Short mmCIF file of C-alpha atoms in Angstrom, two decimals:
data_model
loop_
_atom_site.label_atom_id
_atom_site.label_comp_id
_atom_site.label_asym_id
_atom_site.label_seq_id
_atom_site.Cartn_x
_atom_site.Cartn_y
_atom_site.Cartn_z
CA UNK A 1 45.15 -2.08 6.12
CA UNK A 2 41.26 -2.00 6.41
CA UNK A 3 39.34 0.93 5.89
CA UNK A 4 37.52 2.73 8.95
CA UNK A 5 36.70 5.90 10.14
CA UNK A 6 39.66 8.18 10.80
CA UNK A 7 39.93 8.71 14.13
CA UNK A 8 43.28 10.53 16.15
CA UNK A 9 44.00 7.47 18.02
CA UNK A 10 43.62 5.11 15.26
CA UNK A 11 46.47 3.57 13.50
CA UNK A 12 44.60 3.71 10.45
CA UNK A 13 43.06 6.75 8.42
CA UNK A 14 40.57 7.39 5.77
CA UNK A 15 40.66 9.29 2.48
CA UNK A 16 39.36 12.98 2.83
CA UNK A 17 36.72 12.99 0.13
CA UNK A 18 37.30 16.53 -0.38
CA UNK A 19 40.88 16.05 -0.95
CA UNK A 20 41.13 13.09 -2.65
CA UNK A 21 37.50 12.30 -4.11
CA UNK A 22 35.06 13.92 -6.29
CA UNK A 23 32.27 15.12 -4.90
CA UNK A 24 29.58 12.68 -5.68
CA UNK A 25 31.80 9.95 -4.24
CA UNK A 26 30.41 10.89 -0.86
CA UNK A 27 26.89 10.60 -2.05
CA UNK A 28 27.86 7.09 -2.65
CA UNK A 29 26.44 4.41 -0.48
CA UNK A 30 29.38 2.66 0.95
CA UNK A 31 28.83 -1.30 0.20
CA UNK A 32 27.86 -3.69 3.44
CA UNK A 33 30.45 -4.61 6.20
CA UNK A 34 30.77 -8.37 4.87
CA UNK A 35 31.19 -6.94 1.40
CA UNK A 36 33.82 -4.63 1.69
CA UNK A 37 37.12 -5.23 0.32
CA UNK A 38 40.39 -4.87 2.71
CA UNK A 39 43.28 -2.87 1.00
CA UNK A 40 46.70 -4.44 1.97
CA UNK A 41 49.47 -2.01 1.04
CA UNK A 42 52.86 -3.52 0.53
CA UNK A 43 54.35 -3.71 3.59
CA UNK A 44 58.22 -2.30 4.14
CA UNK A 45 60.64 -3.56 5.67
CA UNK A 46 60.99 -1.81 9.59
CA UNK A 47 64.30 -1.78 11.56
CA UNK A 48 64.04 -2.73 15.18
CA UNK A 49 64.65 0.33 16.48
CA UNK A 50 62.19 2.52 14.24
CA UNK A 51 58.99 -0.40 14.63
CA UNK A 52 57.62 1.29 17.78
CA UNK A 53 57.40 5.02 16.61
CA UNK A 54 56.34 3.91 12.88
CA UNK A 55 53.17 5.86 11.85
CA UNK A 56 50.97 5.10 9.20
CA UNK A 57 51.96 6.18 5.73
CA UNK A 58 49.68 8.32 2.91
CA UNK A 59 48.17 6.16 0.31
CA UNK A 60 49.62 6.23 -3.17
CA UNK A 61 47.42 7.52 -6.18
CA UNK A 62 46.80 3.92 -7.12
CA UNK A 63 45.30 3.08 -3.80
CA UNK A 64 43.33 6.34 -3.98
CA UNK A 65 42.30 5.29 -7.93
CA UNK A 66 41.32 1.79 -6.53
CA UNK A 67 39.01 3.25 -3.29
CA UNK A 68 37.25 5.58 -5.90
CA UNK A 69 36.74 2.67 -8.76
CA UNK A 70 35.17 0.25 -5.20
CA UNK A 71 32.49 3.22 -5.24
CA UNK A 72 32.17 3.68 -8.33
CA UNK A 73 30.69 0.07 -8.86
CA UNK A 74 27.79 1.37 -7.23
CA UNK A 75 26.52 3.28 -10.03
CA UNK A 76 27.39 0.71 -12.62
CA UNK A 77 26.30 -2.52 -10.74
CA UNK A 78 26.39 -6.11 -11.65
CA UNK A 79 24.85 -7.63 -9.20
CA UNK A 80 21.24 -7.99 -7.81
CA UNK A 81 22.39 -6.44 -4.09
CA UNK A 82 23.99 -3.30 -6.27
CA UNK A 83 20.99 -2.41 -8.17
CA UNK A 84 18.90 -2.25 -5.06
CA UNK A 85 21.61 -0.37 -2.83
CA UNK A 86 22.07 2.34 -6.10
CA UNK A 87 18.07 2.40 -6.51
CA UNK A 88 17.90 3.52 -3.28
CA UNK A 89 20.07 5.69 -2.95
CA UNK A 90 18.48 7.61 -5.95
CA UNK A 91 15.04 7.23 -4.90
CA UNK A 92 16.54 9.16 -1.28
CA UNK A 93 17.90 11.73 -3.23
CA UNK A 94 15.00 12.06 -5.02
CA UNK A 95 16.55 11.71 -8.29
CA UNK A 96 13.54 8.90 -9.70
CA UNK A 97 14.66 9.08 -12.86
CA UNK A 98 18.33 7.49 -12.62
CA UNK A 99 16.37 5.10 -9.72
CA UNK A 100 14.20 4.22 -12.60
CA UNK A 101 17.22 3.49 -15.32
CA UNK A 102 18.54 1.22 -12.65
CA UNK A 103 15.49 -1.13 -11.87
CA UNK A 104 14.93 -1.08 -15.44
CA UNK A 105 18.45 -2.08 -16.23
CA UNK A 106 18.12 -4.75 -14.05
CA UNK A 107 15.12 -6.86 -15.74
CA UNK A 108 17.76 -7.27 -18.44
CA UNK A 109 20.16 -9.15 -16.41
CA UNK A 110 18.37 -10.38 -13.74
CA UNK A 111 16.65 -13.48 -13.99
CA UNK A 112 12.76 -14.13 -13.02
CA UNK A 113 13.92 -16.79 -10.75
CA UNK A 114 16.19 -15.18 -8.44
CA UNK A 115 15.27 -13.36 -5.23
CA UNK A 116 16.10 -10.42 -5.20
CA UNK A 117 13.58 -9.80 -8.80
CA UNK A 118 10.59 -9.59 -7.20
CA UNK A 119 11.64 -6.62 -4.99
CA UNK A 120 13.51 -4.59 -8.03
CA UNK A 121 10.51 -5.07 -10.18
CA UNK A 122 7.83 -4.05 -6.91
CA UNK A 123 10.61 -0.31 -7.18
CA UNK A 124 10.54 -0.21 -10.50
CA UNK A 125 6.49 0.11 -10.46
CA UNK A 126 6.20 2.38 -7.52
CA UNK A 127 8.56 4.31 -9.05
CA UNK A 128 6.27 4.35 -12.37
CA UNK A 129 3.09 5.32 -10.24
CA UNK A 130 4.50 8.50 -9.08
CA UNK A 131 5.08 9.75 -12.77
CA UNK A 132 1.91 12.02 -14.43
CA UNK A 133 0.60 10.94 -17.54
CA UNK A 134 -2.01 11.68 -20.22
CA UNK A 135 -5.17 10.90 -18.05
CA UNK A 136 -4.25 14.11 -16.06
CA UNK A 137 -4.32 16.52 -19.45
CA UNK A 138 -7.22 14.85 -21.47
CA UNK A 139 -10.96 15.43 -21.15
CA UNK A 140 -12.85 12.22 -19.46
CA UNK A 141 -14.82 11.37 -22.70
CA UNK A 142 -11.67 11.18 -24.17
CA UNK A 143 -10.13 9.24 -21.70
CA UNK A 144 -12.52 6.93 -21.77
CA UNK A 145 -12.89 6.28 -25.31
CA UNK A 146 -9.41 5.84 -24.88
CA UNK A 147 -9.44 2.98 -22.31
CA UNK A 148 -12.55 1.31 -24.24
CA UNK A 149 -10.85 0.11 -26.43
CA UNK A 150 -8.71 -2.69 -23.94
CA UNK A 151 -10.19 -5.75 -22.53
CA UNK A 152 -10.49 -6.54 -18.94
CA UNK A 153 -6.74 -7.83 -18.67
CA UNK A 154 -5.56 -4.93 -20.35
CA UNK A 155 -7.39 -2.68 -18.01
CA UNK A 156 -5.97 -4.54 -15.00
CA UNK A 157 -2.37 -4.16 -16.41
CA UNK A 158 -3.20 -0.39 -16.90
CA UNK A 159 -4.14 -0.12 -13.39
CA UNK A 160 -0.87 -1.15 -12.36
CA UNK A 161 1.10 1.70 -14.26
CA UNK A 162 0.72 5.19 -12.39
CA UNK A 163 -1.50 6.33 -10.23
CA UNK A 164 -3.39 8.97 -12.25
CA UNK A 165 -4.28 5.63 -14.59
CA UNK A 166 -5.42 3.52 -11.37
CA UNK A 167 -7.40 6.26 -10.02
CA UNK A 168 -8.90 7.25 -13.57
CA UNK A 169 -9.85 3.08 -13.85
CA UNK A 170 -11.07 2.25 -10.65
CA UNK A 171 -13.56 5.24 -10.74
CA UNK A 172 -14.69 4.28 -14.17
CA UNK A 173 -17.80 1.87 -13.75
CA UNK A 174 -17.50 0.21 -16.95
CA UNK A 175 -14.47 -1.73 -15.77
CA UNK A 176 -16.47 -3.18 -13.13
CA UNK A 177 -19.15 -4.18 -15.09
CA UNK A 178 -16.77 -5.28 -17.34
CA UNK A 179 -15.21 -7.83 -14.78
CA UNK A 180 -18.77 -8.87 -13.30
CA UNK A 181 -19.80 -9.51 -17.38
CA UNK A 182 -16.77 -11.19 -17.96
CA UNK A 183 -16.72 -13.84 -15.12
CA UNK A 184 -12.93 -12.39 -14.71
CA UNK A 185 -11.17 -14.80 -11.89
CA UNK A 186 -8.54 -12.72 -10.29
CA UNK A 187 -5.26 -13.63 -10.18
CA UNK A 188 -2.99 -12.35 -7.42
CA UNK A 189 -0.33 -10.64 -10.41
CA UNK A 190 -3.38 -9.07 -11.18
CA UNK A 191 -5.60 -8.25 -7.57
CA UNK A 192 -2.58 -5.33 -6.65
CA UNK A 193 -3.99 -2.63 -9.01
CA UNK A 194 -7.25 -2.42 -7.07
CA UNK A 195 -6.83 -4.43 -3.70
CA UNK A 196 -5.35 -3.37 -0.94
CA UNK A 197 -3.14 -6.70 -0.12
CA UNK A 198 -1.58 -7.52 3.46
CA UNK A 199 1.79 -9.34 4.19
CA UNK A 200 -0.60 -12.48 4.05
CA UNK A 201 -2.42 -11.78 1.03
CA UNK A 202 -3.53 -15.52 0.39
CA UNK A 203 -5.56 -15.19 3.74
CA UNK A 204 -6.96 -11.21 3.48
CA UNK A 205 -7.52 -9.02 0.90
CA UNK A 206 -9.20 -5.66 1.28
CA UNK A 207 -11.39 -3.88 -1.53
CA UNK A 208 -11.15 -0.41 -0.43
CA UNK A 209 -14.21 1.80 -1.48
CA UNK A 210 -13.60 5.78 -0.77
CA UNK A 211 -13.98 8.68 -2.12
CA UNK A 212 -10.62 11.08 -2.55
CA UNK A 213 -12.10 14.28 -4.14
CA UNK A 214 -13.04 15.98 -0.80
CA UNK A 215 -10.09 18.17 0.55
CA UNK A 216 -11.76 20.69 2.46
CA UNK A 217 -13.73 18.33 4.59
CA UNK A 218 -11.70 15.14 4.89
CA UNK A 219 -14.47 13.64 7.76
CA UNK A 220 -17.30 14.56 5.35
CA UNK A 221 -19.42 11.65 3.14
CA UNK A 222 -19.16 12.50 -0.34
CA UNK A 223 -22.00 11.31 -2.58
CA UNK A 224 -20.13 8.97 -5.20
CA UNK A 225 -21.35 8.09 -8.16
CA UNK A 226 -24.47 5.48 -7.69
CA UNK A 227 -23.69 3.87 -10.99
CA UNK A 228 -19.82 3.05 -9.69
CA UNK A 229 -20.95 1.91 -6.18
CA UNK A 230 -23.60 -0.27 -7.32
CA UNK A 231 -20.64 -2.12 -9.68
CA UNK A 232 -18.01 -1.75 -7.18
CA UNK A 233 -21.05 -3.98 -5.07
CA UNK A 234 -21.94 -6.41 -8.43
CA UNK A 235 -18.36 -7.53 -8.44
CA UNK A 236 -18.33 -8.70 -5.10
CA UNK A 237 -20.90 -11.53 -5.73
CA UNK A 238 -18.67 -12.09 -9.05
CA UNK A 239 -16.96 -15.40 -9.18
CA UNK A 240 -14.18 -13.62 -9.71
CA UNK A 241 -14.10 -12.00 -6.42
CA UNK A 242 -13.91 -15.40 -4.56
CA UNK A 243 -10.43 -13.84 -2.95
CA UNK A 244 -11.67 -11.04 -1.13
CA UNK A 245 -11.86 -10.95 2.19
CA UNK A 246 -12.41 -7.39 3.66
CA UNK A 247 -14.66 -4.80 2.04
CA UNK A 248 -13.60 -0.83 3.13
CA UNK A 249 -15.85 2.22 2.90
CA UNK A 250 -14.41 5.80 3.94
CA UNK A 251 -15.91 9.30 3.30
CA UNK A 252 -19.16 7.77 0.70
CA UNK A 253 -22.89 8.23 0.93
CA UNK A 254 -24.59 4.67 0.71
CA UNK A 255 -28.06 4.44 -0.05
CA UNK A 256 -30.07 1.76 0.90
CA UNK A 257 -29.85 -0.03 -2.35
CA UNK A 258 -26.27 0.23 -1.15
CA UNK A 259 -27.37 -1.73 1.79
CA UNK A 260 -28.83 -4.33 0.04
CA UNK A 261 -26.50 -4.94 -2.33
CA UNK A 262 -23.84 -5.33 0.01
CA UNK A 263 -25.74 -7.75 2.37
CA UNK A 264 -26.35 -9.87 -0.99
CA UNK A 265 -22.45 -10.02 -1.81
CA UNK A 266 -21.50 -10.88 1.97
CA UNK A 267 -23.93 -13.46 1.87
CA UNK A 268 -22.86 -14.84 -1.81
CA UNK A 269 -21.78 -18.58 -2.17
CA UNK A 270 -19.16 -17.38 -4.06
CA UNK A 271 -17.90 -14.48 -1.51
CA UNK A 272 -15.58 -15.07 1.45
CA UNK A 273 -16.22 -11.97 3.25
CA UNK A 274 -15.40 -11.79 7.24
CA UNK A 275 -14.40 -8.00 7.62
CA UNK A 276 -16.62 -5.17 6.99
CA UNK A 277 -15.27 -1.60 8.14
CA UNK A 278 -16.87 1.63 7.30
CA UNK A 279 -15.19 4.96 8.10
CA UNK A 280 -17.07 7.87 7.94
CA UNK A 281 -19.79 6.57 6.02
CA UNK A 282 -23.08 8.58 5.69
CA UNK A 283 -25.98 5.27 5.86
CA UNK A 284 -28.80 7.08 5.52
CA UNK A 285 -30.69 5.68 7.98
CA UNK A 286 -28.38 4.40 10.39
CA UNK A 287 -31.25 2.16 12.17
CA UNK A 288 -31.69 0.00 9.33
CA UNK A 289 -28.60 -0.34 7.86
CA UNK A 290 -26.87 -1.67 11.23
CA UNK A 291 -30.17 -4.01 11.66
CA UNK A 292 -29.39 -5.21 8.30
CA UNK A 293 -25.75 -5.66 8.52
CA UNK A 294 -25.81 -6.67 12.10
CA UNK A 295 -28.61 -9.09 11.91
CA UNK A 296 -28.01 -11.14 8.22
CA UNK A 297 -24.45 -11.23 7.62
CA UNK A 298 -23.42 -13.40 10.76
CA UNK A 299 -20.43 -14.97 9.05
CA UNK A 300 -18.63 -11.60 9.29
CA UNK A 301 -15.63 -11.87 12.04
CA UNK A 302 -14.72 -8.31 12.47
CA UNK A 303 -17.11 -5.01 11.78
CA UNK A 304 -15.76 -1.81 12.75
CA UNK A 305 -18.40 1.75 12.14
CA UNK A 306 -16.78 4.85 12.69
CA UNK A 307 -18.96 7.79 13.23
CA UNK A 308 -20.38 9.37 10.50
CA UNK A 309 -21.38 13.08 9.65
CA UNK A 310 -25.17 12.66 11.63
CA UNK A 311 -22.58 11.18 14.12
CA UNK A 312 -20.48 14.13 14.41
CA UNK A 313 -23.62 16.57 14.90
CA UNK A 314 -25.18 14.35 17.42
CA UNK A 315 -22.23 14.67 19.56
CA UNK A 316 -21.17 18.34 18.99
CA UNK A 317 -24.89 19.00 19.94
CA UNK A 318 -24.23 17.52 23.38
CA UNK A 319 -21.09 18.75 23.24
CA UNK A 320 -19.50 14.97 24.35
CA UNK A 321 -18.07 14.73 21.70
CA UNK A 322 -18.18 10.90 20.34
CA UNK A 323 -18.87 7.64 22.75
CA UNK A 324 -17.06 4.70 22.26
CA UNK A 325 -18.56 1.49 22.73
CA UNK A 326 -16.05 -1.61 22.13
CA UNK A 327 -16.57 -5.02 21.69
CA UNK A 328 -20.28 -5.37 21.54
CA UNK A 329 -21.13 -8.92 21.91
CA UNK A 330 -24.58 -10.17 20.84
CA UNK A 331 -25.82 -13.75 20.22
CA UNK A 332 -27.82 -13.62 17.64
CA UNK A 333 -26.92 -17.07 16.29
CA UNK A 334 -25.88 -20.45 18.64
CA UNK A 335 -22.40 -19.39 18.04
CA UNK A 336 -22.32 -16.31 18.50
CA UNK A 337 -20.23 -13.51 16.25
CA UNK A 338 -17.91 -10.30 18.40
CA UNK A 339 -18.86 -7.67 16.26
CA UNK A 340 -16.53 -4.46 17.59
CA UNK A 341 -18.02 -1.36 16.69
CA UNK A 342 -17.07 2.31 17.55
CA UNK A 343 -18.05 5.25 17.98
CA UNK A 344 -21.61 4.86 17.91
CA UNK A 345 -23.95 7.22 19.74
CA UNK A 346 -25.50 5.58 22.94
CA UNK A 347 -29.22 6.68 21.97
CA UNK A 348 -28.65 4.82 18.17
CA UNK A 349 -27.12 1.75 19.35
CA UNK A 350 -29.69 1.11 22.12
CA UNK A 351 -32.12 1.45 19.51
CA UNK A 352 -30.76 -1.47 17.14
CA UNK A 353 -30.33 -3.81 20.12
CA UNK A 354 -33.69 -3.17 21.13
CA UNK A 355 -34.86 -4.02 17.33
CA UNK A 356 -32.93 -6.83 16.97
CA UNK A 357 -34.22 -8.30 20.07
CA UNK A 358 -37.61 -7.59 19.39
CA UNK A 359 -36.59 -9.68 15.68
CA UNK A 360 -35.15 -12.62 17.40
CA UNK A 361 -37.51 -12.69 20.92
CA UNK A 362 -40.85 -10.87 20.07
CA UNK A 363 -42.19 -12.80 23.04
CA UNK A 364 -39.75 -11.11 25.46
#
């Protein structure tokens, strides 16, 4: 007899788990359709007469025993498909530390090569990113004495361990330096603790540049350190950064050495930059940076402005709120590059067409 939901008008009937279970049985996740064993009971012999009003009978302890030991398996599992179904099942209960003791169980029995290792291990380290450590209760010199002592592999392995230890690392300016100095060529193990990589990360990967201190004001620039935006830039024209392929700013100040710097890495040999996208992003002077940006870095594919705080004020003052203008088209080169931008201000973006036309026609 297979096991299925009880039901009045069913011929077959399921165990009550508050009769016959414990109670974390029905916590248990119950194992996939294909999986699941069917329980046979020995069948008696029926007279003739009794087969058409024969109901079905209660199970025995054993079969009861054997039910709870098919769940139990669950929290002792042997197989790749059982780690993953009890991980989960901890991780939705919230209890990360027995999710934890599973993936890590699993390394141990698993082997590299099989499928389904990838995936436990890619738990295992979210899992491990969610836990505090001691960059949270130390002082920053500490800290980073601390951290000065590892190379530039060790750093990137660090990265990958929680997220107080990312965040503490990819705001510290001496590990960029430390990869431009290095000539460090990034591997994609590696490119996870600081890139932000697609479902196709051999064609895009996105170096995201933001600031996360401002909670007040979530739309308003905050001035970043100069020292860790300049490095953040250096890298780009690093030969190790030949794999990125999106740069991201959101909520930073950028001066125009900024500006500069970031033209020179879209326009390095050894960069592959096509998408440039900045969020919220105070520029200073807005004139020059989109002439710059607009008018020297033509092998870009995609570049997307969001309105920034002079942004915001320009449209609260005339109370429009903020324009959208999609898709602006401009061939500047014999190709010929779609650059979409939005939410730029009418009056500004006028402006920078007018300059770059008076750049590319001054006889018109």
């Amino acid at each position: 007899m297979t096991i299925l939901p009880s039901k009045q008008t069913s011929s077959t009937t399921k165990i009550s788990h508050s009769q016959s279970m414990p109670p974390f049985i029905s916590l248990l996740p119950s194992l996939p359709p294909s999986d699941k064993p069917a329980i046979h009971p020995p069948r008696m012999p029926s007279s003739p007469s009794s087969s058409s009003s024969e109901r079905p009978k209660q199970r025995t302890l054993d079969e009861k025993t054997e039910i709870v030991a098919l769940n139990m398996i669950i929290l002792q599992p042997k197989e790749p498909d059982g780690y993953l179904l009890a991980g989960k099942l901890y991780e939705k209960q919230q209890r990360y530390t027995a999710a934890r003791a599973i993936y890590a169980h699993s390394r141990y029995l698993i082997p590299p090569t099989h499928e389904r290792y990838d995936e436990l291990q890619l738990r295992l380290k979210r899992i491990d990113m969610k836990r505090a450590s001691f960059v949270q209760l130390l002082p920053y010199d500490v800290t980073r004495i601390i951290f000065s002592q590892l190379t530039s592999n060790e750093l990137l392995e660090c990265a990958n361990v929680t997220l107080s230890w990312n965040f503490f690392i990819l705001q510290w300016p001496e590990f960029w330096d430390r990869l431009i100095d290095g000539g460090y060529n990034m591997i994609p193990a590696m490119a996870h603790s600081f890139l932000d990589v697609g479902e196709k990360e051999e064609e895009r990967r996105r170096l995201c540049i933001q600031s996360m201190e401002n909670t007040m004001t979530p739309r308003a620039p905050m001035r970043m350190s100069n020292t860790l935006v300049s490095s953040m830039l250096k890298f780009v024209t690093a030969p190790g950064a030949c794999s990125i392929r999106e740069i991201h700013f959101e909520r930073v100040i950028l001066q125009r050495e900024h500006i500069d710097l970031l033209v020179e890495g879209v326009q390095s040999r050894n960069a592959k930059i096509e998408r440039l996208s900045l969020y919220y992003v105070d520029l200073g002077s807005e004139s020059y940076a989109l002439m710059i940006l607009l008018g020297r870095c033509s092998q870009l594919k995609h570049f997307s402005f969001n309105e920034s705080r002079r942004v915001e004020a320009y449209g609260r003052m005339h109370k429009r709120g903020s324009y959208i203008v999609p898709y602006i088209g401009y061939r500047m080169h014999s190709d010929g590059i779609p650059y979409h931008t939005t939410c730029l201000p009418p009056l500004i973006f006028r402006w920078v067409i007018l300059t770059l036309k008076a750049q590319c026609f001054p006889t018109l």
